[in-house]
mmCIF file of C-alpha atoms and ligand atoms in Angstrom:
data_model
loop_
_atom_site.group_PDB
_atom_site.id
_atom_site.type_symbol
_atom_site.label_atom_id
_atom_site.label_comp_id
_atom_site.label_asym_id
_atom_site.label_seq_id
_atom_site.Cartn_x
_atom_site.Cartn_y
_atom_site.Cartn_z
ATOM 1 C CA MET P 1 27.906 80.888 -53.839
ATOM 2 C CA GLU P 2 31.066 79.549 -54.332
ATOM 3 C CA LEU P 3 30.098 77.226 -50.753
ATOM 4 C CA HIS P 4 27.107 76.364 -52.100
ATOM 5 C CA LYS P 5 29.173 75.325 -55.760
ATOM 6 C CA PHE P 6 31.669 73.325 -53.653
ATOM 7 C CA HIS P 7 28.318 71.211 -51.779
ATOM 8 C CA VAL P 8 27.199 70.426 -54.828
ATOM 9 C CA LEU P 9 30.150 69.672 -56.329
ATOM 10 C CA LEU P 10 30.967 66.900 -52.877
ATOM 11 C CA ALA P 11 27.338 65.873 -53.538
ATOM 12 C CA MET P 12 28.383 64.570 -57.292
ATOM 13 C CA VAL P 13 31.522 63.003 -55.585
ATOM 14 C CA PHE P 14 29.751 61.129 -53.212
ATOM 15 C CA VAL P 15 26.749 60.058 -55.573
ATOM 16 C CA LEU P 16 29.243 59.226 -58.373
ATOM 17 C CA PHE P 17 31.601 57.632 -56.675
ATOM 18 C CA LEU P 18 30.459 56.125 -52.847
ATOM 19 C CA VAL P 19 26.677 55.618 -52.123
ATOM 20 C CA PRO P 20 27.345 52.362 -54.690
ATOM 21 C CA VAL P 21 30.174 50.931 -52.924
ATOM 22 C CA VAL P 22 29.079 52.233 -49.324
ATOM 23 C CA HIS P 23 29.132 49.125 -46.481
ATOM 24 C CA GLY P 24 27.235 50.175 -43.117
ATOM 25 C CA TRP P 25 25.538 53.490 -42.467
ATOM 26 C CA GLY P 26 26.225 56.941 -44.740
ATOM 27 C CA LEU P 27 28.116 59.530 -43.387
ATOM 28 C CA ASP P 28 25.817 60.568 -40.858
ATOM 29 C CA GLY P 29 25.367 57.609 -39.828
ATOM 30 C CA HIS P 30 28.828 56.824 -38.502
ATOM 31 C CA TYR P 31 29.780 60.180 -37.514
ATOM 32 C CA SER P 32 27.237 60.043 -34.879
ATOM 33 C CA VAL P 33 28.124 56.891 -33.826
ATOM 34 C CA CYS P 34 31.442 58.435 -32.895
ATOM 35 C CA LYS P 35 30.258 61.742 -31.662
ATOM 36 C CA ILE P 36 28.218 60.047 -29.287
ATOM 37 C CA ALA P 37 31.457 57.392 -28.208
ATOM 38 C CA GLN P 38 34.002 59.873 -27.939
ATOM 39 C CA SER P 39 31.745 62.063 -25.400
ATOM 40 C CA ARG P 40 31.146 58.540 -23.322
ATOM 41 C CA LEU P 41 35.052 58.386 -23.282
ATOM 42 C CA SER P 42 37.015 58.011 -19.675
ATOM 43 C CA LYS P 43 39.994 60.070 -19.728
ATOM 44 C CA ALA P 44 42.971 57.300 -20.160
ATOM 45 C CA ALA P 45 41.442 56.257 -23.083
ATOM 46 C CA ALA P 46 40.280 59.719 -24.361
ATOM 47 C CA LYS P 47 43.884 60.379 -24.534
ATOM 48 C CA ALA P 48 44.950 57.419 -26.123
ATOM 49 C CA VAL P 49 42.374 57.979 -29.143
ATOM 50 C CA GLU P 50 43.189 61.529 -29.329
ATOM 51 C CA GLU P 51 47.228 60.428 -29.144
ATOM 52 C CA LEU P 52 46.604 58.168 -32.310
ATOM 53 C CA LEU P 53 44.074 60.142 -34.275
ATOM 54 C CA PRO P 54 45.552 61.392 -37.402
ATOM 55 C CA HIS P 55 46.593 65.005 -37.246
ATOM 56 C CA SER P 56 43.865 65.886 -39.776
ATOM 57 C CA ALA P 57 41.106 64.987 -37.312
ATOM 58 C CA ASN P 58 42.016 67.953 -35.080
ATOM 59 C CA GLY P 59 41.038 65.129 -32.040
ATOM 60 C CA ASP P 60 37.595 64.690 -33.422
ATOM 61 C CA LEU P 61 36.834 61.457 -34.411
ATOM 62 C CA ALA P 62 33.776 61.798 -35.642
ATOM 63 C CA SER P 63 35.595 63.439 -38.988
ATOM 64 C CA VAL P 64 37.292 60.136 -39.373
ATOM 65 C CA CYS P 65 34.867 57.535 -39.053
ATOM 66 C CA ILE P 66 33.758 57.257 -42.576
ATOM 67 C CA TRP P 67 37.777 56.400 -43.060
ATOM 68 C CA ALA P 68 37.479 52.443 -43.638
ATOM 69 C CA ASP P 69 34.710 53.266 -46.696
ATOM 70 C CA ARG P 70 36.810 55.440 -48.011
ATOM 71 C CA VAL P 71 40.187 52.524 -48.219
ATOM 72 C CA LYS P 72 38.055 50.139 -49.588
ATOM 73 C CA PHE P 73 40.012 50.409 -53.146
ATOM 74 C CA ARG P 74 43.007 50.805 -51.914
ATOM 75 C CA TYR P 75 42.536 47.861 -49.115
ATOM 76 C CA HIS P 76 40.608 45.439 -51.294
ATOM 77 C CA TRP P 77 41.047 43.022 -48.562
ATOM 78 C CA SER P 78 38.803 44.750 -45.753
ATOM 79 C CA SER P 79 36.159 45.080 -48.367
ATOM 80 C CA PRO P 80 34.276 41.799 -46.361
ATOM 81 C CA LEU P 81 35.092 43.051 -43.064
ATOM 82 C CA HIS P 82 31.670 44.904 -42.969
ATOM 83 C CA TYR P 83 29.484 43.073 -43.097
ATOM 84 C CA ILE P 84 28.148 39.663 -42.204
ATOM 85 C CA ASP P 85 26.040 37.302 -44.450
ATOM 86 C CA THR P 86 23.865 34.881 -42.361
ATOM 87 C CA PRO P 87 21.769 32.249 -43.962
ATOM 88 C CA ASP P 88 18.473 33.005 -45.714
ATOM 89 C CA LYS P 89 15.506 33.150 -43.691
ATOM 90 C CA LEU P 90 17.043 31.981 -41.001
ATOM 91 C CA CYS P 91 17.417 35.530 -38.921
ATOM 92 C CA THR P 92 19.982 33.850 -36.654
ATOM 93 C CA TYR P 93 23.865 34.350 -36.344
ATOM 94 C CA ARG P 94 26.297 32.290 -35.062
ATOM 95 C CA TYR P 95 30.233 33.320 -35.547
ATOM 96 C CA SER P 96 31.674 29.676 -36.526
ATOM 97 C CA ARG P 97 28.792 29.060 -38.871
ATOM 98 C CA ASP P 98 28.951 32.556 -40.451
ATOM 99 C CA CYS P 99 31.849 34.650 -39.722
ATOM 100 C CA LYS P 100 33.696 33.886 -42.832
ATOM 101 C CA ASP P 101 34.168 35.690 -46.186
ATOM 102 C CA GLU P 102 32.554 34.587 -49.634
ATOM 103 C CA ASP P 103 35.606 31.972 -50.241
ATOM 104 C CA GLY P 104 34.752 30.802 -46.612
ATOM 105 C CA VAL P 105 38.093 31.904 -45.017
ATOM 106 C CA ALA P 106 36.762 32.340 -41.684
ATOM 107 C CA ASP P 107 37.435 35.125 -39.113
ATOM 108 C CA ARG P 108 36.798 37.605 -42.558
ATOM 109 C CA CYS P 109 33.698 39.414 -41.348
ATOM 110 C CA VAL P 110 32.898 42.361 -39.204
ATOM 111 C CA ALA P 111 32.808 40.280 -36.324
ATOM 112 C CA GLY P 112 35.524 39.053 -36.982
ATOM 113 C CA ALA P 113 37.289 42.637 -37.413
ATOM 114 C CA ILE P 114 36.208 44.330 -34.310
ATOM 115 C CA ASN P 115 38.101 40.695 -31.799
ATOM 116 C CA ASN P 116 40.902 41.709 -34.142
ATOM 117 C CA TYR P 117 41.221 45.362 -33.925
ATOM 118 C CA THR P 118 40.403 45.450 -30.430
ATOM 119 C CA ASN P 119 43.198 42.965 -29.728
ATOM 120 C CA GLN P 120 45.818 45.260 -31.627
ATOM 121 C CA LEU P 121 44.937 47.957 -29.695
ATOM 122 C CA LEU P 122 45.442 45.783 -26.501
ATOM 123 C CA THR P 123 48.746 45.899 -27.377
ATOM 124 C CA TYR P 124 49.137 50.552 -26.910
ATOM 125 C CA ASN P 125 51.658 51.289 -25.133
ATOM 126 C CA LYS P 126 51.980 47.631 -23.147
ATOM 127 C CA GLY P 127 56.073 46.992 -22.176
ATOM 128 C CA SER P 128 56.696 50.924 -22.234
ATOM 129 C CA GLY P 129 57.122 53.368 -24.831
ATOM 130 C CA GLN P 130 57.277 49.945 -27.330
ATOM 131 C CA ALA P 131 56.390 50.849 -30.571
ATOM 132 C CA SER P 132 52.997 48.512 -31.554
ATOM 133 C CA THR P 133 53.864 45.952 -34.455
ATOM 134 C CA TYR P 134 50.224 47.281 -35.587
ATOM 135 C CA ASN P 135 49.337 50.370 -37.263
ATOM 136 C CA LEU P 136 47.048 51.435 -33.964
ATOM 137 C CA THR P 137 46.195 54.201 -36.157
ATOM 138 C CA GLU P 138 44.136 52.462 -38.540
ATOM 139 C CA ALA P 139 42.977 50.063 -36.198
ATOM 140 C CA LEU P 140 41.188 52.287 -34.055
ATOM 141 C CA LEU P 141 39.432 54.199 -37.250
ATOM 142 C CA PHE P 142 38.230 50.100 -38.623
ATOM 143 C CA LEU P 143 36.897 49.426 -35.030
ATOM 144 C CA SER P 144 35.068 52.639 -34.598
ATOM 145 C CA HIS P 145 34.217 52.411 -38.248
ATOM 146 C CA PHE P 146 33.043 48.617 -37.370
ATOM 147 C CA ILE P 147 31.472 49.021 -34.106
ATOM 148 C CA GLY P 148 28.638 51.164 -36.256
ATOM 149 C CA ASP P 149 28.318 48.933 -39.699
ATOM 150 C CA ILE P 150 27.801 45.927 -37.172
ATOM 151 C CA HIS P 151 25.003 47.900 -35.589
ATOM 152 C CA GLN P 152 23.238 48.275 -39.564
ATOM 153 C CA PRO P 153 20.792 45.933 -38.954
ATOM 154 C CA LEU P 154 21.537 44.990 -42.492
ATOM 155 C CA HIS P 155 24.537 44.218 -42.148
ATOM 156 C CA VAL P 156 24.105 41.076 -40.916
ATOM 157 C CA GLY P 157 21.640 40.186 -43.599
ATOM 158 C CA PHE P 158 20.616 37.406 -45.805
ATOM 159 C CA THR P 159 23.359 35.680 -48.029
ATOM 160 C CA SER P 160 21.572 35.643 -51.302
ATOM 161 C CA ASP P 161 20.530 39.240 -51.108
ATOM 162 C CA ARG P 162 23.538 40.460 -49.888
ATOM 163 C CA GLY P 163 22.451 42.200 -47.118
ATOM 164 C CA GLY P 164 19.537 43.797 -49.207
ATOM 165 C CA ASN P 165 21.410 45.264 -51.409
ATOM 166 C CA THR P 166 19.501 43.297 -54.384
ATOM 167 C CA ILE P 167 16.634 44.681 -53.263
ATOM 168 C CA ASP P 168 15.227 46.931 -55.552
ATOM 169 C CA VAL P 169 12.517 49.769 -53.711
ATOM 170 C CA HIS P 170 11.071 53.183 -54.016
ATOM 171 C CA TRP P 171 12.166 55.165 -51.343
ATOM 172 C CA TYR P 172 8.983 57.583 -51.602
ATOM 173 C CA ARG P 173 9.630 58.899 -55.628
ATOM 174 C CA ARG P 174 13.228 57.621 -55.555
ATOM 175 C CA LYS P 175 14.463 54.216 -56.548
ATOM 176 C CA ALA P 176 17.134 52.603 -53.861
ATOM 177 C CA VAL P 177 17.814 49.842 -52.823
ATOM 178 C CA LEU P 178 16.791 48.390 -49.325
ATOM 179 C CA HIS P 179 20.674 48.507 -47.730
ATOM 180 C CA HIS P 180 21.107 51.680 -48.978
ATOM 181 C CA VAL P 181 17.662 52.932 -46.961
ATOM 182 C CA TRP P 182 19.203 51.863 -44.043
ATOM 183 C CA ASP P 183 22.397 53.034 -44.898
ATOM 184 C CA THR P 184 21.752 56.464 -45.670
ATOM 185 C CA ASN P 185 17.852 57.342 -46.629
ATOM 186 C CA ILE P 186 15.902 56.852 -43.587
ATOM 187 C CA ILE P 187 18.442 58.819 -41.362
ATOM 188 C CA GLU P 188 18.499 61.603 -44.390
ATOM 189 C CA THR P 189 14.692 61.825 -43.932
ATOM 190 C CA ALA P 190 14.772 62.033 -40.431
ATOM 191 C CA GLU P 191 17.312 64.886 -40.418
ATOM 192 C CA GLU P 192 15.105 66.609 -43.031
ATOM 193 C CA ARG P 193 12.042 66.625 -41.249
ATOM 194 C CA TYR P 194 12.904 66.857 -37.688
ATOM 195 C CA ASP P 195 16.543 68.018 -37.587
ATOM 196 C CA ASP P 196 16.971 71.055 -40.146
ATOM 197 C CA SER P 197 19.225 68.877 -42.240
ATOM 198 C CA ASN P 198 21.553 69.272 -39.186
ATOM 199 C CA VAL P 199 23.697 65.806 -38.025
ATOM 200 C CA ASP P 200 24.846 67.654 -34.927
ATOM 201 C CA GLU P 201 20.924 68.008 -34.314
ATOM 202 C CA LEU P 202 20.540 64.530 -35.026
ATOM 203 C CA VAL P 203 23.170 63.716 -32.368
ATOM 204 C CA ASP P 204 21.634 65.730 -29.587
ATOM 205 C CA ALA P 205 18.531 63.901 -30.193
ATOM 206 C CA LEU P 206 20.422 61.044 -29.936
ATOM 207 C CA GLN P 207 22.341 62.008 -26.930
ATOM 208 C CA LYS P 208 19.522 63.369 -24.565
ATOM 209 C CA ASN P 209 17.492 59.974 -25.612
ATOM 210 C CA ILE P 210 20.456 58.086 -23.789
ATOM 211 C CA THR P 211 20.140 59.638 -20.669
ATOM 212 C CA THR P 212 16.079 59.834 -20.513
ATOM 213 C CA GLY P 213 14.154 57.366 -22.527
ATOM 214 C CA TRP P 214 16.890 54.845 -22.897
ATOM 215 C CA ALA P 215 18.297 55.443 -19.270
ATOM 216 C CA ASP P 216 17.573 52.163 -17.859
ATOM 217 C CA GLN P 217 19.146 50.414 -20.600
ATOM 218 C CA VAL P 218 22.622 51.854 -21.093
ATOM 219 C CA ASP P 219 24.071 49.746 -18.372
ATOM 220 C CA SER P 220 23.084 46.441 -20.285
ATOM 221 C CA TRP P 221 23.724 47.596 -24.062
ATOM 222 C CA GLU P 222 28.055 48.598 -22.408
ATOM 223 C CA SER P 223 27.196 45.666 -20.428
ATOM 224 C CA CYS P 224 30.202 42.382 -22.383
ATOM 225 C CA SER P 225 29.964 38.906 -20.977
ATOM 226 C CA GLY P 226 32.484 37.198 -19.226
ATOM 227 C CA ASN P 227 35.790 39.022 -19.056
ATOM 228 C CA MET P 228 35.803 40.205 -22.866
ATOM 229 C CA THR P 229 36.807 43.561 -24.020
ATOM 230 C CA ALA P 230 34.933 43.321 -27.232
ATOM 231 C CA CYS P 231 31.409 41.381 -27.526
ATOM 232 C CA PRO P 232 30.158 41.454 -31.532
ATOM 233 C CA ASP P 233 28.760 38.540 -31.223
ATOM 234 C CA ILE P 234 25.634 40.128 -29.325
ATOM 235 C CA TYR P 235 25.706 42.782 -31.160
ATOM 236 C CA ALA P 236 25.113 40.443 -34.547
ATOM 237 C CA SER P 237 22.446 38.852 -33.253
ATOM 238 C CA GLU P 238 20.340 41.384 -32.108
ATOM 239 C CA GLY P 239 21.426 42.923 -35.649
ATOM 240 C CA ILE P 240 19.957 40.043 -37.693
ATOM 241 C CA LYS P 241 16.701 39.758 -35.969
ATOM 242 C CA ALA P 242 15.983 43.546 -36.587
ATOM 243 C CA ALA P 243 16.317 42.713 -40.037
ATOM 244 C CA CYS P 244 13.957 40.596 -39.897
ATOM 245 C CA ASP P 245 11.667 42.253 -37.556
ATOM 246 C CA TRP P 246 12.172 45.483 -39.004
ATOM 247 C CA ALA P 247 14.256 46.181 -42.400
ATOM 248 C CA TYR P 248 13.189 42.990 -44.149
ATOM 249 C CA LYS P 249 9.806 42.742 -42.718
ATOM 250 C CA GLY P 250 6.861 43.263 -45.533
ATOM 251 C CA VAL P 251 9.172 44.433 -47.912
ATOM 252 C CA THR P 252 9.308 42.777 -51.416
ATOM 253 C CA GLU P 253 10.832 43.937 -54.775
ATOM 254 C CA ASP P 254 9.394 46.606 -56.123
ATOM 255 C CA SER P 255 7.889 48.105 -52.778
ATOM 256 C CA THR P 256 7.152 51.857 -52.892
ATOM 257 C CA LEU P 257 8.557 52.812 -49.045
ATOM 258 C CA GLU P 258 7.196 55.876 -47.523
ATOM 259 C CA ASP P 259 5.729 57.151 -44.078
ATOM 260 C CA ASP P 260 4.052 54.394 -42.886
ATOM 261 C CA TYR P 261 7.855 52.229 -42.933
ATOM 262 C CA PHE P 262 9.794 55.737 -42.329
ATOM 263 C CA LEU P 263 7.554 56.407 -39.398
ATOM 264 C CA THR P 264 7.743 52.674 -37.441
ATOM 265 C CA ARG P 265 11.791 52.021 -38.213
ATOM 266 C CA TYR P 266 13.460 55.040 -37.841
ATOM 267 C CA PRO P 267 12.902 54.411 -33.798
ATOM 268 C CA ILE P 268 14.799 51.437 -34.570
ATOM 269 C CA VAL P 269 17.402 53.336 -36.354
ATOM 270 C CA GLN P 270 17.913 56.074 -33.822
ATOM 271 C CA TRP P 271 18.124 53.050 -31.139
ATOM 272 C CA ARG P 272 20.869 50.942 -32.727
ATOM 273 C CA LEU P 273 22.773 54.703 -33.325
ATOM 274 C CA ALA P 274 22.633 55.091 -29.900
ATOM 275 C CA GLN P 275 23.592 51.439 -28.761
ATOM 276 C CA GLY P 276 26.584 51.356 -30.939
ATOM 277 C CA GLY P 277 27.859 55.112 -30.124
ATOM 278 C CA VAL P 278 27.574 53.855 -26.547
ATOM 279 C CA ARG P 279 29.152 50.399 -26.755
ATOM 280 C CA LEU P 280 32.544 51.812 -29.007
ATOM 281 C CA ALA P 281 33.111 54.187 -26.067
ATOM 282 C CA ALA P 282 32.389 51.331 -23.780
ATOM 283 C CA THR P 283 34.981 49.082 -25.669
ATOM 284 C CA LEU P 284 37.197 51.686 -25.991
ATOM 285 C CA ASN P 285 37.434 52.045 -22.102
ATOM 286 C CA ARG P 286 38.227 48.408 -21.596
ATOM 287 C CA ILE P 287 40.809 48.519 -24.048
ATOM 288 C CA PHE P 288 42.470 52.032 -22.148
ATOM 289 C CA GLU P 289 41.487 51.163 -18.771
HETATM 290 C C1 NAG J 1 43.333 42.314 -38.708
HETATM 291 O O1 NAG J 1 43.806 42.867 -39.347
HETATM 292 C C2 NAG J 1 45.068 43.023 -40.102
HETATM 293 C C3 NAG J 1 46.167 44.316 -40.052
HETATM 294 O O2 NAG J 1 44.708 45.342 -40.538
HETATM 295 C C4 NAG J 1 44.628 42.577 -41.788
HETATM 296 O O3 NAG J 1 45.320 42.815 -42.763
HETATM 297 C C5 NAG J 1 43.564 41.692 -41.150
HETATM 298 O O4 NAG J 1 42.765 41.123 -42.264
HETATM 299 C C6 NAG J 1 42.800 41.846 -40.494
HETATM 300 N N1 NAG J 1 41.784 40.568 -40.382
HETATM 301 C C7 NAG J 1 40.478 40.547 -39.436
HETATM 302 C C8 NAG J 1 40.038 39.280 -40.032
HETATM 303 O O5 NAG J 1 39.730 41.910 -39.171
HETATM 304 C C1 NAG J 2 48.958 54.709 -40.194
HETATM 305 O O1 NAG J 2 48.272 54.991 -40.642
HETATM 306 C C2 NAG J 2 47.871 55.718 -41.546
HETATM 307 C C3 NAG J 2 46.752 56.080 -42.260
HETATM 308 O O2 NAG J 2 46.228 54.807 -42.673
HETATM 309 C C4 NAG J 2 48.821 56.348 -42.105
HETATM 310 O O3 NAG J 2 48.608 57.751 -42.493
HETATM 311 C C5 NAG J 2 50.142 56.198 -41.187
HETATM 312 O O4 NAG J 2 51.601 56.868 -42.336
HETATM 313 C C6 NAG J 2 50.674 54.948 -40.881
HETATM 314 N N1 NAG J 2 51.587 54.763 -40.157
HETATM 315 C C7 NAG J 2 52.948 54.159 -39.897
HETATM 316 C C8 NAG J 2 53.677 54.221 -39.109
HETATM 317 O O5 NAG J 2 52.830 53.271 -41.293
HETATM 318 C C1 NAG J 3 14.252 60.196 -28.140
HETATM 319 O O1 NAG J 3 13.548 61.954 -28.200
HETATM 320 C C2 NAG J 3 12.262 62.328 -29.208
HETATM 321 C C3 NAG J 3 12.469 63.622 -29.444
HETATM 322 O O2 NAG J 3 13.874 64.170 -29.779
HETATM 323 C C4 NAG J 3 11.154 61.930 -28.583
HETATM 324 O O3 NAG J 3 10.052 62.008 -29.486
HETATM 325 C C5 NAG J 3 11.385 59.674 -28.264
HETATM 326 O O4 NAG J 3 10.131 59.610 -27.681
HETATM 327 C C6 NAG J 3 12.638 59.746 -27.613
HETATM 328 N N1 NAG J 3 12.811 58.364 -27.717
HETATM 329 C C7 NAG J 3 13.094 57.732 -26.441
HETATM 330 C C8 NAG J 3 13.216 55.881 -26.718
HETATM 331 O O5 NAG J 3 13.484 58.446 -25.446
HETATM 332 C C1 NAG J 4 37.773 37.481 -14.953
HETATM 333 O O1 NAG J 4 39.208 37.336 -14.400
HETATM 334 C C2 NAG J 4 39.586 37.089 -13.590
HETATM 335 C C3 NAG J 4 40.906 37.669 -13.362
HETATM 336 O O2 NAG J 4 41.564 37.995 -14.028
HETATM 337 C C4 NAG J 4 39.013 35.157 -12.687
HETATM 338 O O3 NAG J 4 39.050 35.544 -11.674
HETATM 339 C C5 NAG J 4 37.430 35.739 -13.057
HETATM 340 O O4 NAG J 4 37.088 34.332 -13.191
HETATM 341 C C6 NAG J 4 37.594 35.321 -15.164
HETATM 342 N N1 NAG J 4 35.574 35.887 -15.299
HETATM 343 C C7 NAG J 4 35.328 34.876 -16.184
HETATM 344 C C8 NAG J 4 34.019 34.747 -16.399
HETATM 345 O O5 NAG J 4 36.262 34.774 -16.846
HETATM 346 ZN ZN1 ZN J 5 31.544 50.433 -43.287
#
């Protein structure tokens, strides 16, 4: 009973304070990306991550993967770092054209932030025990969150609808905005149907897919062009393409989205979550190698 009340309270807190401002995957999406990633870390990367995690995480990166969404009020400057707005209907992304905030300040988008926090983490332990000038705990939490966000197709969306945030739809019988359908509703519906409403079962299913159905793609997901440590531009270009091909496709204001949409889009969500996890691990492994 007490536990039940606690859950209801927690749900209310989420509904009131988090859902309207969440950018990117919801809690379970980010949790899945970080769970998958932590299971694929090299020895050196696993050690560094363990050292950098806050004590409250108890060594579990997934438990703090949503941190960057929680600090958006405290760190107001970080809000534009969760997404990229691209020109309406173009379905392409270019860093130099698109990676900026609403005031036009360059680099202030999720791709710029991934480069930024990768570069900060590269200062880890360089120069024998010298403390970094950056807070590398925050750098790790931001990077882990943003590599998740950039894989949510509507995080690289059109400018005028703010990545689907202004498109009202119905998700089955409930009102929602398209952006939130991709952050949360598709994953929730899948968990209810297939996973006993349990995020760890979702993670297990994704892990199995990574080692079976997608096994022959994983190498190419991991690789980064040239000698780069992080490759957010590749992920962003895939993102806007997936947004056009799957998220926006066939959706207009007041569309009702149900099984037709859910059954064809859930595989895309699974694929992007798996890619996010694999690539977060690959990036951390390159950083700490
Ligand atoms: C880079 O990280 C610093 C420290 O968190 C932050 O102040 C700055 O806004 C970040 N810039 C980008 C583009 O991510
Ligand atoms: C680094 O950031 C974390 C999370 O915000 C904070 O708890 C910690 O006190 C910071 N460390 C330093 C040395 O400022
Ligand atoms: C992923 O796993 C599910 C079962 O959990 C299966 O139905 C689906 O075909 C798999 N997809 C791939 C691409 O392996
Ligand atoms: C990668 O780095 C190596 C050694 O640092 C260099 O020889 C090589 O030319 C670089 N390759 C690219 C594509 O930048
Ligand atoms: Zn986010």
